Coordinates of C-alpha atoms in Angstrom, one line a residue:
X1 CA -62.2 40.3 -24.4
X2 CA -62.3 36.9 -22.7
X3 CA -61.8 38.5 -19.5
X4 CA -62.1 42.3 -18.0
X5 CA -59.4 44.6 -17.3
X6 CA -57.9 44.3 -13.5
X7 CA -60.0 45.7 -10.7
X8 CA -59.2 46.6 -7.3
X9 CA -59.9 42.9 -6.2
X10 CA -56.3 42.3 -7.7
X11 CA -54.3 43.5 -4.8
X12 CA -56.9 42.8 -1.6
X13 CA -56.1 39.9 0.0
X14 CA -54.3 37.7 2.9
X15 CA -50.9 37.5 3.6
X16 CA -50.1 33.4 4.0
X17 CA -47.6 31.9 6.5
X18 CA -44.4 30.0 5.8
X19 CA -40.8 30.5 4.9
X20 CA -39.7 30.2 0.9
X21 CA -37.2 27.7 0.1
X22 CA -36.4 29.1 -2.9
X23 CA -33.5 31.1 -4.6
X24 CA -33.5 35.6 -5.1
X25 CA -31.7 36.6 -7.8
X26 CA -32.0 38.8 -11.2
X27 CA -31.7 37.2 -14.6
X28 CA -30.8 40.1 -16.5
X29 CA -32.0 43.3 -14.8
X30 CA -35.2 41.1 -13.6
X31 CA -35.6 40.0 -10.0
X32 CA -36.5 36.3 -10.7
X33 CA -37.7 33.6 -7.9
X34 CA -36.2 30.0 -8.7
X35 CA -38.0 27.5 -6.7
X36 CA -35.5 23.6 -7.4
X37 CA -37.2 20.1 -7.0
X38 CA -35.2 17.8 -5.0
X39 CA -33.5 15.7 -7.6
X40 CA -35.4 12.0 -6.7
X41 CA -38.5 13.8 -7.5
X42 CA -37.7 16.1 -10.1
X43 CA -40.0 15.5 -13.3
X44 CA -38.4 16.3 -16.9
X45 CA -40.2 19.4 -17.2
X46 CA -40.4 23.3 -15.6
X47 CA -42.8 25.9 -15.1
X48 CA -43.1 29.6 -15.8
X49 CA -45.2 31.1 -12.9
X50 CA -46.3 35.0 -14.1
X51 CA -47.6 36.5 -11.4
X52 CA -50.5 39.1 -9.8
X53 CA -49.7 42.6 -9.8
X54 CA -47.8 41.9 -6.6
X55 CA -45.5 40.3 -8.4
X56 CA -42.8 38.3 -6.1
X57 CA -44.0 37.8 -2.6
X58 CA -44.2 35.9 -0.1
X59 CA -47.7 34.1 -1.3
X60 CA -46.4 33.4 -5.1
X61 CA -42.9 32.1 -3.5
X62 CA -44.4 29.3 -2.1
X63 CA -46.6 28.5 -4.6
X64 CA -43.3 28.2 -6.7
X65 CA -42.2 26.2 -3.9
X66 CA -45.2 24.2 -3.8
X67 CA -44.6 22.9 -7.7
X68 CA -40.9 22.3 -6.6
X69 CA -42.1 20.3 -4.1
X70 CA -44.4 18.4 -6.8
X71 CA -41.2 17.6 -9.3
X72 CA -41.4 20.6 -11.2
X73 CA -38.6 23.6 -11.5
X74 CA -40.2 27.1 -10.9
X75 CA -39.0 30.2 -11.9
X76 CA -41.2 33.1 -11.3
X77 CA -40.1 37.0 -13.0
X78 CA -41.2 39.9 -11.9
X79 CA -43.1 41.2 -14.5
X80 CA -43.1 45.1 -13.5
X81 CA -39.1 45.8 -13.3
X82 CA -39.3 46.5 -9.9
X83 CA -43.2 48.3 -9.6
X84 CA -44.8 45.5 -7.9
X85 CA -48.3 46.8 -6.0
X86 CA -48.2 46.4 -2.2
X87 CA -51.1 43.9 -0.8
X88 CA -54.4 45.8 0.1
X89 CA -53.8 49.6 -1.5
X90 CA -55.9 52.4 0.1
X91 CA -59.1 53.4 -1.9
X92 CA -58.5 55.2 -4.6
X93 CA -55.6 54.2 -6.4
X94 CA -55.3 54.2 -10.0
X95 CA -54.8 51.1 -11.1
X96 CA -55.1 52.2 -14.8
X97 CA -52.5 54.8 -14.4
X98 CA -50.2 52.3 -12.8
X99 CA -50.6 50.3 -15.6
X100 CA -50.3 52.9 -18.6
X101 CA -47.3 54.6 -16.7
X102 CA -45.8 52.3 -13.3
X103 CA -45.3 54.3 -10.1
X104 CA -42.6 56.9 -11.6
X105 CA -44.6 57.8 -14.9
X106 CA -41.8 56.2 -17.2
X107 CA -42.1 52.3 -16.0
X108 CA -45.8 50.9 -18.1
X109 CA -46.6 47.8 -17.2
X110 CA -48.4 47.3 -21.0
X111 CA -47.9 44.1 -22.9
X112 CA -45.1 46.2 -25.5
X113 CA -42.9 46.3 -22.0
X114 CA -44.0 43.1 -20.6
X115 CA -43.4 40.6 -23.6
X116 CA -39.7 41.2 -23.5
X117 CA -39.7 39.9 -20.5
X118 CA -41.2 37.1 -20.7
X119 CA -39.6 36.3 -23.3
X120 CA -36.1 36.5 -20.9
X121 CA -37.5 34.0 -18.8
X122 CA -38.4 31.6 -21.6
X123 CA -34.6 32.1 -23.0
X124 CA -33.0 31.4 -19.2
X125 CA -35.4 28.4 -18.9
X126 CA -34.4 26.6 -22.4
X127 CA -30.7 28.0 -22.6
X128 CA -29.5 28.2 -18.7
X129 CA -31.4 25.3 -17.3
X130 CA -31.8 23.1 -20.5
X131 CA -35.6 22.9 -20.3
X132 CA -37.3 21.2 -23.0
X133 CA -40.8 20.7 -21.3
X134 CA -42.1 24.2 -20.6
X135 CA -45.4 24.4 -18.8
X136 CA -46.8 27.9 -17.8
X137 CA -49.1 29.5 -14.7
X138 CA -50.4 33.0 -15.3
X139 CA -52.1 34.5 -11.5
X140 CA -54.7 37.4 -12.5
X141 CA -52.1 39.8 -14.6
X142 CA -50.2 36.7 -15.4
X143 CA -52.8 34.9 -17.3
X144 CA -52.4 37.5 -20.2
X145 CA -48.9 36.7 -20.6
X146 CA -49.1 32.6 -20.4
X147 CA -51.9 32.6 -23.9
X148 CA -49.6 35.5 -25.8
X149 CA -46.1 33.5 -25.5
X150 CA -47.9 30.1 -26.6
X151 CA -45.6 30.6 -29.7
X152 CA -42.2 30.8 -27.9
X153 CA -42.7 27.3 -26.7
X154 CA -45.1 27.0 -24.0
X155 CA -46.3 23.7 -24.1
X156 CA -49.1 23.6 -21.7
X157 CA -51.0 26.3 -19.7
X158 CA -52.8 27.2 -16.4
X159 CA -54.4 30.3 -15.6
X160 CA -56.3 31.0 -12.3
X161 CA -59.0 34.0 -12.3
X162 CA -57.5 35.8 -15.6
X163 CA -57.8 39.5 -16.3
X164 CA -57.4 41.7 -19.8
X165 CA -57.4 38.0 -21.9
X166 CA -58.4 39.6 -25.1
X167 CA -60.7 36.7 -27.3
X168 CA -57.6 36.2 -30.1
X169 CA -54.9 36.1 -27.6
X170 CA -57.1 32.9 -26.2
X171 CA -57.3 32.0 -29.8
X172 CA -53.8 31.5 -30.3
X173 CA -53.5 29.2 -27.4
X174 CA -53.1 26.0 -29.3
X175 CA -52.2 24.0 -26.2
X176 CA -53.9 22.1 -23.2
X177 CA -55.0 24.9 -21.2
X178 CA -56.8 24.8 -17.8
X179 CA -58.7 27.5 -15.9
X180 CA -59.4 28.2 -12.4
X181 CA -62.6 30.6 -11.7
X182 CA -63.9 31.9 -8.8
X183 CA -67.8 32.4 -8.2
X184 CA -67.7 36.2 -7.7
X185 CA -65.9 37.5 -10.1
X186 CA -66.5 40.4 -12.2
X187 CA -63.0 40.6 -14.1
X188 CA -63.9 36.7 -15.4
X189 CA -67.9 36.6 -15.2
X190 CA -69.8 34.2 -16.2
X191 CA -70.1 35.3 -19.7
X192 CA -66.9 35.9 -19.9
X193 CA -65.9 32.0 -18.8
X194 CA -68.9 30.7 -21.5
X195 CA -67.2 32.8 -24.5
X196 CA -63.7 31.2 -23.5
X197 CA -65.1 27.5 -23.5
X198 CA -66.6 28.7 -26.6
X199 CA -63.3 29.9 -28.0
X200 CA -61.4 27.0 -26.2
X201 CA -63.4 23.8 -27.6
X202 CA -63.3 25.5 -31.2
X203 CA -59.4 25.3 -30.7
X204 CA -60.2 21.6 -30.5
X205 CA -57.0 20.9 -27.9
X206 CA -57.5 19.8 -24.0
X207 CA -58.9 22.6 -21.9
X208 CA -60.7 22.6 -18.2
X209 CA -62.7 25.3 -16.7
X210 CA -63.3 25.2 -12.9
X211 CA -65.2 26.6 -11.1
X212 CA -64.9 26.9 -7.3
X213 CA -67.9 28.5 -5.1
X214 CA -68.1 31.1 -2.4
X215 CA -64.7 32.6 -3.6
X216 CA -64.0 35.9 -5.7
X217 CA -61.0 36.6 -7.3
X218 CA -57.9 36.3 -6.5
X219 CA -58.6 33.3 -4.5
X220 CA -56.0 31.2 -5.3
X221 CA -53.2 33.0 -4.2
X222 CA -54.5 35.7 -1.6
X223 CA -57.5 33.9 -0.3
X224 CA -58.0 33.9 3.9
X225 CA -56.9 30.5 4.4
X226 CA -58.3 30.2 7.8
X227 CA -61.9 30.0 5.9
X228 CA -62.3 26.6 5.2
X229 CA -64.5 27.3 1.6
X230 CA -61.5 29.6 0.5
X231 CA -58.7 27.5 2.3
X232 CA -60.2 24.0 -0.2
X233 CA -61.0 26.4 -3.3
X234 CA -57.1 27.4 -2.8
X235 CA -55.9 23.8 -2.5
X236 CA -58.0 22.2 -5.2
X237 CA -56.8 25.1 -7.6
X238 CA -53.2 23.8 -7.0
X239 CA -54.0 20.3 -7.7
X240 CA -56.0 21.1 -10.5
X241 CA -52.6 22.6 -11.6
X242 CA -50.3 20.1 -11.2
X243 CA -52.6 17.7 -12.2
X244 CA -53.0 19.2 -15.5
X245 CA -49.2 19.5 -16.4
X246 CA -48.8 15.3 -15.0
X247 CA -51.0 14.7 -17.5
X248 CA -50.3 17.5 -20.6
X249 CA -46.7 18.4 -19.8
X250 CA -45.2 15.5 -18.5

């Protein structure tokens, strides 16, 4: 693998303020968030955000709102038909059993049930909204999804703090592809980051890996902004984002 299997460190985190601009609705039977750029800024291009086991919250909703706000339409889906994780489970849950079965026992939240629907997404982007640029952010869980569905047209990539990343789904990523790593991390260790820049600059295409100190995981979306180290390492991983798909999506 290119990075470990989720970890409790997946759902811990901080709850962020503000109030999401964006648009609830289902696309299919799949609760989607669609964050819209205001039309003198919007950029010729949109972006698939796949998120973290907690799936459409308040945190992801405005970072969707945050790309909107930078030109670019967001659509996030939730990836787990309606089994998102709560923020900061008790000890003891089984994550593993969540993800082999969901909540009910009949809901797995494996890559066979999760392709399709990305693959929704991908359709409602090209065919509803006419998108012809398609950039991608995968968050933790997410990551996974933006390196498999390279081949139904994303076009560039950004994954912050990826988990269960096997080494030939990273292989197949024949696009610009950007990273964002936390410090402590044990799902995405160091070795971990050293065998994807290994796997990355033998794919010969644009690829960045950052990395940002005094964080762990999941920093980027559920880090305690009111620390300054985690409140930068938050904001930087944004811009390094954006950034990227100005330069390799635009």
């Amino acid at each position: 693998m290119a990075s470990n299997p989720p970890g409790q460190c997946c759902y811990q985190g901080v709850k962020h303020e503000g109030e999401p601009q964006g648009k609830l609705f289902k696309v299919g039977e799949h609760d989607v968030y669609l964050a819209t750029p205001e039309p003198s800024t919007a950029k010729d291009a949109a972006i698939l955000f796949i998120p973290d086991v907690i799936s459409i919250w308040q945190n992801s909703q405005l970072l969707a709102d945050q790309f909107a706000a930078n030109g670019y339409l967001t659509l996030i889906i939730d990836p787990f038909k309606g089994d998102a994780l709560t923020l900061n489970r008790p000890p003891g849950f089984d994550l593993g059993a969540w993800l082999a079965h969901g909540s009910t026992g009949d809901n797995p939240h494996t890559k066979e049930a999760v392709d399709p629907i990305i693959e929704t997404a991908i359709k409602y982007l090209k065919e509803e909204k006419g998108v012809k640029k398609l950039g991608a952010v995968g968050y933790c869980f997410g990551a996974k999804y933006v390196v498999r569905h390279f081949k139904d047209g994303i076009q560039a990539g950004y994954i912050a703090h990826p988990s269960f990343v096997d080494e030939d789904e990273l292989e197949g990523f024949k696009a610009p592809l950007s990273i964002a790593a936390a410090e402590t991390d044990q799902i995405f260790p160091a070795e971990k980051r050293h065998k994807s820049e290994e796997i990355l600059a033998k794919n010969g295409f644009p690829y960045q890996i950052n990395l940002y100190s005094q964080v762990v995981h999941g920093f980027s979306v559920r880090c305690d902004p009111s620390k300054k180290i985690e409140r930068y390492a938050k904001e930087q991983a944004f811009l390094q984002a954006v950034t990227w798909f100005d330069n390799w999506l635009i």
